[in-house]
Amino acid sequence: MAEVPREIWVECRVPHSHIYFVRYTLDAYDGLCLASTVEDPSGRVRLLSTEDRAEELDRVLEALAEEVPLRVVGRGTLGPGGTA
């Protein structure tokens, strides 16, 4: 039986005017991550992915940061049941 990769999270800050661009760009990478906005005025976007896609996600975020003001402000792994 194949081992299930651990889930990770990455939190970014993006100006509100660029959130849709970032989310739709990430959605174009099939299965890379699930992006959701955090409901507050800070422009936080939380990304959920798996450890086996972490390097690819980092490369995509670096490329996006060259296009829009995006910065990673936190990251970690999720425990059982999706807890950070």
N, CA and C atoms as an extended XYZ file, in Angstrom:
252
Properties=species:S:1:pos:R:3:atomname:S:1:resname:S:1:resid:I:1 pbc="F F F"
N         0.838       -1.174        0.000 N   MET     1
C         0.000        0.000        0.000 CA  MET     1
C         0.891        1.248        0.000 C   MET     1
N         0.599        2.182       -0.867 N   ALA     2
C         1.403        3.401       -1.007 CA  ALA     2
C         1.215        4.311        0.201 C   ALA     2
N         2.314        4.957        0.584 N   GLU     3
C         2.269        5.893        1.697 CA  GLU     3
C         1.600        7.189        1.251 C   GLU     3
N         0.730        7.715        2.077 N   VAL     4
C         0.035        8.964        1.783 CA  VAL     4
C         0.936       10.124        2.190 C   VAL     4
N         1.214       11.076        1.272 N   PRO     5
C         2.080       12.204        1.626 CA  PRO     5
C         1.422       13.099        2.677 C   PRO     5
N         2.259       13.684        3.545 N   ARG     6
C         1.737       14.593        4.561 CA  ARG     6
C         1.262       15.883        3.916 C   ARG     6
N         0.245       16.462        4.531 N   GLU     7
C        -0.274       17.728        4.044 CA  GLU     7
C         0.539       18.879        4.619 C   GLU     7
N         0.678       19.927        3.819 N   ILE     8
C         1.379       21.129        4.237 CA  ILE     8
C         0.480       22.341        4.021 C   ILE     8
N         0.821       23.436        4.652 N   TRP     9
C         0.143       24.708        4.402 CA  TRP     9
C         1.199       25.785        4.200 C   TRP     9
N         0.843       26.739        3.371 N   VAL    10
C         1.683       27.910        3.124 CA  VAL    10
C         0.749       29.109        3.170 C   VAL    10
N         1.155       30.143        3.905 N   GLU    11
C         0.345       31.351        3.964 CA  GLU    11
C         1.100       32.494        3.311 C   GLU    11
N         0.405       33.203        2.443 N   CYS    12
C         0.993       34.312        1.692 CA  CYS    12
C         0.198       35.583        1.949 C   CYS    12
N         0.848       36.697        1.722 N   ARG    13
C         0.167       37.991        1.714 CA  ARG    13
C         0.224       38.523        0.290 C   ARG    13
N        -0.945       38.940       -0.173 N   VAL    14
C        -1.103       39.424       -1.542 CA  VAL    14
C        -2.048       40.620       -1.492 C   VAL    14
N        -1.716       41.719       -2.149 N   PRO    15
C        -2.676       42.826       -2.196 CA  PRO    15
C        -4.012       42.342       -2.778 C   PRO    15
N        -5.101       42.878       -2.241 N   HIS    16
C        -6.428       42.438       -2.682 CA  HIS    16
C        -6.600       42.511       -4.193 C   HIS    16
N        -5.991       43.486       -4.809 N   SER    17
C        -6.154       43.638       -6.264 CA  SER    17
C        -5.520       42.494       -7.051 C   SER    17
N        -4.700       41.661       -6.408 N   HIS    18
C        -4.024       40.559       -7.101 CA  HIS    18
C        -4.471       39.168       -6.629 C   HIS    18
N        -5.358       39.117       -5.652 N   ILE    19
C        -5.743       37.813       -5.091 CA  ILE    19
C        -6.359       36.903       -6.147 C   ILE    19
N        -7.255       37.410       -6.963 N   TYR    20
C        -7.885       36.545       -7.966 CA  TYR    20
C        -6.865       36.023       -8.964 C   TYR    20
N        -5.940       36.872       -9.390 N   PHE    21
C        -4.894       36.429      -10.320 CA  PHE    21
C        -4.093       35.287       -9.707 C   PHE    21
N        -3.686       35.444       -8.456 N   VAL    22
C        -2.898       34.407       -7.783 CA  VAL    22
C        -3.703       33.127       -7.644 C   VAL    22
N        -4.934       33.228       -7.169 N   ARG    23
C        -5.744       32.024       -6.971 CA  ARG    23
C        -6.010       31.294       -8.285 C   ARG    23
N        -6.361       32.011       -9.328 N   TYR    24
C        -6.657       31.353      -10.605 CA  TYR    24
C        -5.404       30.808      -11.273 C   TYR    24
N        -4.277       31.461      -11.080 N   THR    25
C        -3.025       30.923      -11.606 CA  THR    25
C        -2.689       29.610      -10.908 C   THR    25
N        -2.810       29.582       -9.587 N   LEU    26
C        -2.537       28.351       -8.840 CA  LEU    26
C        -3.519       27.243       -9.217 C   LEU    26
N        -4.773       27.594       -9.461 N   ASP    27
C        -5.766       26.597       -9.872 CA  ASP    27
C        -5.403       25.951      -11.209 C   ASP    27
N        -4.668       26.676      -12.052 N   ALA    28
C        -4.288       26.147      -13.359 CA  ALA    28
C        -3.283       25.000      -13.247 C   ALA    28
N        -2.595       24.917      -12.117 N   TYR    29
C        -1.662       23.815      -11.869 CA  TYR    29
C        -2.447       22.693      -11.210 C   TYR    29
N        -2.980       21.819      -12.016 N   ASP    30
C        -3.893       20.772      -11.567 CA  ASP    30
C        -3.359       19.998      -10.355 C   ASP    30
N        -4.077       20.088       -9.262 N   GLY    31
C        -3.741       19.327       -8.073 CA  GLY    31
C        -2.572       19.864       -7.269 C   GLY    31
N        -2.040       21.035       -7.624 N   LEU    32
C        -0.888       21.573       -6.903 CA  LEU    32
C        -1.255       21.984       -5.487 C   LEU    32
N        -2.351       22.717       -5.353 N   CYS    33
C        -2.751       23.173       -4.024 CA  CYS    33
C        -4.208       23.618       -4.066 C   CYS    33
N        -4.732       23.791       -2.888 N   LEU    34
C        -6.059       24.372       -2.712 CA  LEU    34
C        -5.842       25.733       -2.084 C   LEU    34
N        -6.277       26.789       -2.751 N   ALA    35
C        -6.066       28.149       -2.258 CA  ALA    35
C        -7.361       28.700       -1.697 C   ALA    35
N        -7.251       29.350       -0.545 N   SER    36
C        -8.417       30.013        0.028 CA  SER    36
C        -7.973       31.326        0.653 C   SER    36
N        -8.841       32.310        0.579 N   THR    37
C        -8.526       33.592        1.193 CA  THR    37
C        -8.985       33.566        2.638 C   THR    37
N        -8.230       34.275        3.482 N   VAL    38
C        -8.581       34.406        4.883 CA  VAL    38
C        -9.419       35.674        5.002 C   VAL    38
N       -10.559       35.552        5.621 N   GLU    39
C       -11.506       36.668        5.678 CA  GLU    39
C       -11.061       37.755        6.648 C   GLU    39
N       -10.175       38.594        6.206 N   ASP    40
C        -9.777       39.800        6.927 CA  ASP    40
C        -9.130       40.738        5.915 C   ASP    40
N        -8.906       41.972        6.277 N   PRO    41
C        -8.391       42.935        5.295 CA  PRO    41
C        -6.893       42.816        4.999 C   PRO    41
N        -6.219       41.812        5.534 N   SER    42
C        -4.766       41.734        5.394 CA  SER    42
C        -4.292       41.169        4.060 C   SER    42
N        -5.157       40.582        3.272 N   GLY    43
C        -4.746       40.006        1.994 CA  GLY    43
C        -4.051       38.671        2.136 C   GLY    43
N        -4.435       37.895        3.158 N   ARG    44
C        -3.810       36.589        3.361 CA  ARG    44
C        -4.480       35.533        2.492 C   ARG    44
N        -3.653       34.686        1.911 N   VAL    45
C        -4.113       33.543        1.126 CA  VAL    45
C        -3.450       32.313        1.738 C   VAL    45
N        -4.257       31.312        2.060 N   ARG    46
C        -3.728       30.076        2.649 CA  ARG    46
C        -3.791       28.983        1.597 C   ARG    46
N        -2.676       28.292        1.416 N   LEU    47
C        -2.550       27.242        0.416 CA  LEU    47
C        -2.371       25.907        1.127 C   LEU    47
N        -3.120       24.911        0.711 N   LEU    48
C        -2.986       23.556        1.238 CA  LEU    48
C        -2.472       22.662        0.121 C   LEU    48
N        -1.458       21.882        0.425 N   SER    49
C        -0.854       20.999       -0.566 CA  SER    49
C        -0.311       19.771        0.151 C   SER    49
N         0.563       19.040       -0.526 N   THR    50
C         1.195       17.872        0.075 CA  THR    50
C         2.710       18.018       -0.041 C   THR    50
N         3.418       17.328        0.850 N   GLU    51
C         4.880       17.437        0.861 CA  GLU    51
C         5.515       17.080       -0.476 C   GLU    51
N         4.932       16.128       -1.186 N   ASP    52
C         5.531       15.726       -2.456 CA  ASP    52
C         5.366       16.783       -3.554 C   ASP    52
N         4.561       17.808       -3.322 N   ARG    53
C         4.400       18.909       -4.290 CA  ARG    53
C         4.989       20.221       -3.778 C   ARG    53
N         5.636       20.193       -2.605 N   ALA    54
C         6.132       21.412       -1.958 CA  ALA    54
C         7.152       22.161       -2.820 C   ALA    54
N         8.091       21.455       -3.415 N   GLU    55
C         9.101       22.126       -4.244 CA  GLU    55
C         8.465       22.795       -5.454 C   GLU    55
N         7.539       22.108       -6.082 N   GLU    56
C         6.849       22.689       -7.236 CA  GLU    56
C         6.055       23.920       -6.809 C   GLU    56
N         5.373       23.837       -5.676 N   LEU    57
C         4.615       24.975       -5.172 CA  LEU    57
C         5.546       26.153       -4.900 C   LEU    57
N         6.688       25.908       -4.294 N   ASP    58
C         7.652       26.978       -4.030 CA  ASP    58
C         8.118       27.638       -5.322 C   ASP    58
N         8.385       26.838       -6.348 N   ARG    59
C         8.820       27.400       -7.644 CA  ARG    59
C         7.726       28.280       -8.253 C   ARG    59
N         6.478       27.824       -8.179 N   VAL    60
C         5.367       28.603       -8.727 CA  VAL    60
C         5.197       29.900       -7.938 C   VAL    60
N         5.306       29.835       -6.619 N   LEU    61
C         5.183       31.043       -5.801 CA  LEU    61
C         6.311       32.038       -6.093 C   LEU    61
N         7.522       31.540       -6.307 N   GLU    62
C         8.637       32.418       -6.660 CA  GLU    62
C         8.370       33.115       -7.990 C   GLU    62
N         7.844       32.373       -8.951 N   ALA    63
C         7.529       32.972      -10.253 CA  ALA    63
C         6.398       33.997      -10.115 C   ALA    63
N         5.380       33.689       -9.318 N   LEU    64
C         4.288       34.631       -9.104 CA  LEU    64
C         4.789       35.906       -8.430 C   LEU    64
N         5.736       35.763       -7.502 N   ALA    65
C         6.275       36.923       -6.786 CA  ALA    65
C         7.033       37.865       -7.715 C   ALA    65
N         7.445       37.367       -8.870 N   GLU    66
C         8.077       38.233       -9.866 CA  GLU    66
C         7.040       39.038      -10.643 C   GLU    66
N         5.785       38.569      -10.612 N   GLU    67
C         4.697       39.216      -11.349 CA  GLU    67
C         3.873       40.153      -10.474 C   GLU    67
N         3.629       39.765       -9.233 N   VAL    68
C         2.785       40.533       -8.315 CA  VAL    68
C         3.461       40.593       -6.940 C   VAL    68
N         3.082       41.566       -6.112 N   PRO    69
C         3.662       41.647       -4.767 CA  PRO    69
C         3.118       40.539       -3.863 C   PRO    69
N         3.765       39.416       -3.864 N   LEU    70
C         3.377       38.253       -3.072 CA  LEU    70
C         4.548       37.885       -2.174 C   LEU    70
N         4.265       37.627       -0.901 N   ARG    71
C         5.331       37.119       -0.028 CA  ARG    71
C         4.781       36.045        0.881 C   ARG    71
N         5.586       35.037        1.079 N   VAL    72
C         5.234       33.931        1.970 CA  VAL    72
C         5.498       34.395        3.395 C   VAL    72
N         4.485       34.230        4.262 N   VAL    73
C         4.614       34.701        5.647 CA  VAL    73
C         4.576       33.555        6.657 C   VAL    73
N         4.305       32.340        6.197 N   GLY    74
C         4.296       31.203        7.106 CA  GLY    74
C         4.116       29.906        6.356 C   GLY    74
N         4.540       28.827        7.012 N   ARG    75
C         4.363       27.499        6.420 CA  ARG    75
C         4.497       26.460        7.511 C   ARG    75
N         3.955       25.283        7.235 N   GLY    76
C         4.047       24.207        8.192 CA  GLY    76
C         3.388       22.946        7.662 C   GLY    76
N         3.331       21.944        8.509 N   THR    77
C         2.681       20.685        8.151 CA  THR    77
C         1.408       20.546        8.971 C   THR    77
N         0.479       19.803        8.433 N   LEU    78
C        -0.776       19.549        9.136 CA  LEU    78
C        -0.706       18.201        9.823 C   LEU    78
N        -1.213       18.161       11.010 N   GLY    79
C        -1.266       16.901       11.747 CA  GLY    79
C        -2.509       16.120       11.368 C   GLY    79
N        -2.737       15.001       12.040 N   PRO    80
C        -3.947       14.219       11.782 CA  PRO    80
C        -5.188       15.060       11.985 C   PRO    80
N        -6.123       14.903       11.100 N   GLY    81
C        -7.358       15.668       11.186 CA  GLY    81
C        -7.240       17.077       10.664 C   GLY    81
N        -6.114       17.408       10.020 N   GLY    82
C        -5.953       18.720        9.406 CA  GLY    82
C        -5.573       19.833       10.359 C   GLY    82
N        -5.029       19.505       11.523 N   THR    83
C        -4.654       20.537       12.486 CA  THR    83
C        -3.244       21.037       12.218 C   THR    83
N        -3.054       22.334       12.364 N   ALA    84
C        -1.729       22.937       12.124 CA  ALA    84
C        -0.837       22.805       13.329 C   ALA    84
